PDB file of C-alpha atoms in Angstrom:
ATOM      1  CA  GLN P   1       8.761  24.835   1.401  1.00 74.00           C
ATOM      2  CA  VAL P   2       6.042  23.873  -0.986  1.00 83.00           C
ATOM      3  CA  ARG P   3       2.985  21.744  -0.443  1.00 92.00           C
ATOM      4  CA  LEU P   4       2.459  18.333  -2.032  1.00 96.00           C
ATOM      5  CA  VAL P   5      -1.015  16.800  -2.287  1.00 96.00           C
ATOM      6  CA  GLU P   6      -1.739  13.093  -1.841  1.00 96.00           C
ATOM      7  CA  SER P   7      -4.814  11.199  -2.937  1.00 95.00           C
ATOM      8  CA  GLY P   8      -5.996   7.623  -3.265  1.00 95.00           C
ATOM      9  CA  GLY P   9      -6.042   6.170   0.226  1.00 94.00           C
ATOM     10  CA  GLY P  10      -8.856   4.019   1.523  1.00 97.00           C
ATOM     11  CA  LEU P  11      -9.939   0.683   2.911  1.00 98.00           C
ATOM     12  CA  VAL P  12      -8.816  -2.562   1.277  1.00 98.00           C
ATOM     13  CA  GLN P  13      -8.794  -6.227   2.216  1.00 98.00           C
ATOM     14  CA  PRO P  14      -5.555  -8.128   2.745  1.00 98.00           C
ATOM     15  CA  GLY P  15      -4.091  -9.139  -0.584  1.00 98.00           C
ATOM     16  CA  GLY P  16      -5.731  -6.229  -2.343  1.00 98.00           C
ATOM     17  CA  SER P  17      -4.284  -3.209  -4.115  1.00 98.00           C
ATOM     18  CA  LEU P  18      -4.363   0.552  -3.801  1.00 98.00           C
ATOM     19  CA  ARG P  19      -2.822   3.330  -5.843  1.00 98.00           C
ATOM     20  CA  LEU P  20      -1.673   6.523  -4.189  1.00 98.00           C
ATOM     21  CA  SER P  21      -0.944   9.658  -6.138  1.00 98.00           C
ATOM     22  CA  CYS P  22       1.102  12.702  -5.181  1.00 98.00           C
ATOM     23  CA  SER P  23       0.802  15.978  -7.032  1.00 98.00           C
ATOM     24  CA  VAL P  24       4.154  17.763  -7.015  1.00 97.00           C
ATOM     25  CA  PRO P  25       4.699  21.475  -7.730  1.00 96.00           C
ATOM     26  CA  GLU P  26       6.463  22.236 -10.982  1.00 94.00           C
ATOM     27  CA  SER P  27       9.241  24.113  -9.162  1.00 93.00           C
ATOM     28  CA  ILE P  28      10.578  20.922  -7.569  1.00 95.00           C
ATOM     29  CA  PHE P  29       9.258  18.044  -9.663  1.00 95.00           C
ATOM     30  CA  SER P  30      12.357  17.644 -11.844  1.00 93.00           C
ATOM     31  CA  ARG P  31      14.824  18.710  -9.196  1.00 95.00           C
ATOM     32  CA  ASP P  32      13.978  16.800  -6.021  1.00 96.00           C
ATOM     33  CA  PHE P  33      13.884  13.254  -4.756  1.00 98.00           C
ATOM     34  CA  ILE P  34      10.246  12.337  -4.137  1.00 98.00           C
ATOM     35  CA  GLY P  35       9.514   9.812  -1.439  1.00 97.00           C
ATOM     36  CA  TRP P  36       6.578   8.000   0.078  1.00 98.00           C
ATOM     37  CA  PHE P  37       6.609   7.552   3.843  1.00 98.00           C
ATOM     38  CA  ARG P  38       4.156   6.052   6.279  1.00 98.00           C
ATOM     39  CA  GLN P  39       3.366   6.303   9.936  1.00 98.00           C
ATOM     40  CA  SER P  40       1.130   4.131  12.056  1.00 96.00           C
ATOM     41  CA  PRO P  41       0.096   4.840  15.670  1.00 92.00           C
ATOM     42  CA  GLY P  42       2.953   4.477  18.118  1.00 94.00           C
ATOM     43  CA  LYS P  43       5.569   4.069  15.410  1.00 96.00           C
ATOM     44  CA  GLN P  44       8.084   6.373  13.817  1.00 97.00           C
ATOM     45  CA  ARG P  45       7.580   7.629  10.307  1.00 97.00           C
ATOM     46  CA  GLU P  46       9.376   5.313   7.904  1.00 97.00           C
ATOM     47  CA  GLY P  47      10.415   5.445   4.278  1.00 98.00           C
ATOM     48  CA  VAL P  48       8.558   3.182   1.881  1.00 98.00           C
ATOM     49  CA  ALA P  49       9.846   4.126  -1.552  1.00 98.00           C
ATOM     50  CA  ARG P  50      11.431   7.055  -3.348  1.00 98.00           C
ATOM     51  CA  ILE P  51      12.280   8.076  -6.864  1.00 98.00           C
ATOM     52  CA  THR P  52      15.270  10.114  -7.941  1.00 97.00           C
ATOM     53  CA  PRO P  53      15.111  13.127 -10.263  1.00 96.00           C
ATOM     54  CA  ASN P  54      16.229  10.930 -13.152  1.00 95.00           C
ATOM     55  CA  GLY P  55      13.742   8.164 -12.366  1.00 95.00           C
ATOM     56  CA  LEU P  56      15.716   5.611 -10.387  1.00 97.00           C
ATOM     57  CA  THR P  57      13.720   3.879  -7.683  1.00 98.00           C
ATOM     58  CA  ARG P  58      14.455   2.787  -4.127  1.00 98.00           C
ATOM     59  CA  TYR P  59      12.324   0.587  -1.856  1.00 98.00           C
ATOM     60  CA  SER P  60      12.259  -0.437   1.758  1.00 98.00           C
ATOM     61  CA  ASP P  61      12.599  -4.140   2.459  1.00 97.00           C
ATOM     62  CA  SER P  62       8.889  -4.339   3.275  1.00 97.00           C
ATOM     63  CA  ALA P  63       7.890  -2.657   0.030  1.00 98.00           C
ATOM     64  CA  GLU P  64      10.274  -4.430  -2.323  1.00 98.00           C
ATOM     65  CA  GLY P  65       8.385  -6.692  -4.716  1.00 98.00           C
ATOM     66  CA  ARG P  66       4.940  -5.428  -3.680  1.00 98.00           C
ATOM     67  CA  PHE P  67       4.998  -1.668  -4.240  1.00 98.00           C
ATOM     68  CA  THR P  68       5.958   0.283  -7.335  1.00 98.00           C
ATOM     69  CA  ILE P  69       6.825   3.979  -7.428  1.00 98.00           C
ATOM     70  CA  SER P  70       6.704   5.898 -10.685  1.00 98.00           C
ATOM     71  CA  LYS P  71       6.478   9.440 -11.944  1.00 97.00           C
ATOM     72  CA  ASN P  72       4.350  11.003 -14.676  1.00 97.00           C
ATOM     73  CA  VAL P  73       6.227  13.912 -16.205  1.00 95.00           C
ATOM     74  CA  VAL P  74       3.219  15.352 -18.029  1.00 96.00           C
ATOM     75  CA  GLU P  75       0.910  15.352 -14.993  1.00 96.00           C
ATOM     76  CA  ARG P  76       3.741  16.040 -12.508  1.00 97.00           C
ATOM     77  CA  THR P  77       2.592  13.259 -10.251  1.00 98.00           C
ATOM     78  CA  VAL P  78       4.370  10.470  -8.389  1.00 98.00           C
ATOM     79  CA  THR P  79       2.362   7.298  -7.954  1.00 98.00           C
ATOM     80  CA  LEU P  80       2.750   4.494  -5.443  1.00 98.00           C
ATOM     81  CA  GLN P  81       1.092   1.306  -6.645  1.00 98.00           C
ATOM     82  CA  MET P  82       0.629  -1.012  -3.686  1.00 98.00           C
ATOM     83  CA  ASP P  83      -0.178  -4.679  -4.333  1.00 98.00           C
ATOM     84  CA  TYR P  84      -0.507  -7.692  -2.048  1.00 98.00           C
ATOM     85  CA  LEU P  85      -1.320  -5.418   0.852  1.00 98.00           C
ATOM     86  CA  LYS P  86      -0.917  -6.746   4.361  1.00 98.00           C
ATOM     87  CA  LEU P  87      -2.520  -5.797   7.664  1.00 97.00           C
ATOM     88  CA  ASP P  88       0.652  -4.078   8.831  1.00 96.00           C
ATOM     89  CA  ASP P  89       0.661  -1.808   5.786  1.00 98.00           C
ATOM     90  CA  THR P  90      -2.079   0.120   7.575  1.00 98.00           C
ATOM     91  CA  ALA P  91      -0.816   3.663   8.157  1.00 98.00           C
ATOM     92  CA  VAL P  92      -1.070   7.270   7.098  1.00 98.00           C
ATOM     93  CA  TYR P  93       0.958   7.610   3.923  1.00 98.00           C
ATOM     94  CA  TYR P  94       2.761  10.838   3.087  1.00 98.00           C
ATOM     95  CA  CYS P  95       4.654  12.000   0.050  1.00 98.00           C
ATOM     96  CA  ALA P  96       7.574  14.331   0.473  1.00 98.00           C
ATOM     97  CA  ALA P  97      10.257  16.090  -1.525  1.00 97.00           C
ATOM     98  CA  GLY P  98      13.886  16.667  -0.645  1.00 97.00           C
ATOM     99  CA  ARG P  99      17.318  17.281  -2.081  1.00 96.00           C
ATOM    100  CA  PHE P 100      19.003  14.088  -0.818  1.00 96.00           C
ATOM    101  CA  ASP P 101      18.793  10.410  -1.719  1.00 96.00           C
ATOM    102  CA  SER P 102      17.794   9.158   1.712  1.00 95.00           C
ATOM    103  CA  ASP P 103      15.062   7.219   3.492  1.00 95.00           C
ATOM    104  CA  ASN P 104      15.355   9.518   6.498  1.00 96.00           C
ATOM    105  CA  PRO P 105      12.221  11.668   6.679  1.00 97.00           C
ATOM    106  CA  ALA P 106      14.213  14.399   8.446  1.00 96.00           C
ATOM    107  CA  VAL P 107      15.964  15.366   5.209  1.00 96.00           C
ATOM    108  CA  PHE P 108      12.730  15.888   3.303  1.00 97.00           C
ATOM    109  CA  ASN P 109      11.499  19.439   3.696  1.00 94.00           C
ATOM    110  CA  SER P 110       8.239  19.560   1.755  1.00 96.00           C
ATOM    111  CA  TRP P 111       5.345  17.329   2.710  1.00 97.00           C
ATOM    112  CA  GLY P 112       1.780  16.505   1.887  1.00 97.00           C
ATOM    113  CA  GLN P 113      -1.047  16.251   4.378  1.00 96.00           C
ATOM    114  CA  GLY P 114      -1.168  12.453   4.333  1.00 97.00           C
ATOM    115  CA  THR P 115      -3.740   9.905   3.241  1.00 97.00           C
ATOM    116  CA  GLN P 116      -5.043   7.005   5.312  1.00 98.00           C
ATOM    117  CA  VAL P 117      -4.543   3.449   4.095  1.00 98.00           C
ATOM    118  CA  THR P 118      -6.379   0.772   6.067  1.00 98.00           C
ATOM    119  CA  VAL P 119      -5.904  -2.909   5.345  1.00 98.00           C
ATOM    120  CA  SER P 120      -8.577  -4.921   7.101  1.00 97.00           C
ATOM    121  CA  SER P 121     -10.729  -7.976   6.568  1.00 95.00           C
TER     122      SER P 121
END
């Protein structure tokens, strides 16, 4: 296991935007699927978006059309741009790395510490 590091959470009003960044160790950046997950109190951790080793993207239904995942090869970061944020986007957001193309958090074996995103008026 290796450790990923998230940054960029915070407080935003409904309809606003936030950008989350995940720093990924060199040993796995080009090899693994990198995903963003979120968990709010009383709910299970859920997949939001992920990017494949060759740059293809996948989104949950709730994220499609509002969030964009991308990777920066030079900086070895994976970014989640979140636009048109809603109240129920409030959660702790985690990035994770794994060897399978899945939205199941159980198959991702390297995680970050999480960053809080709060959408509130």
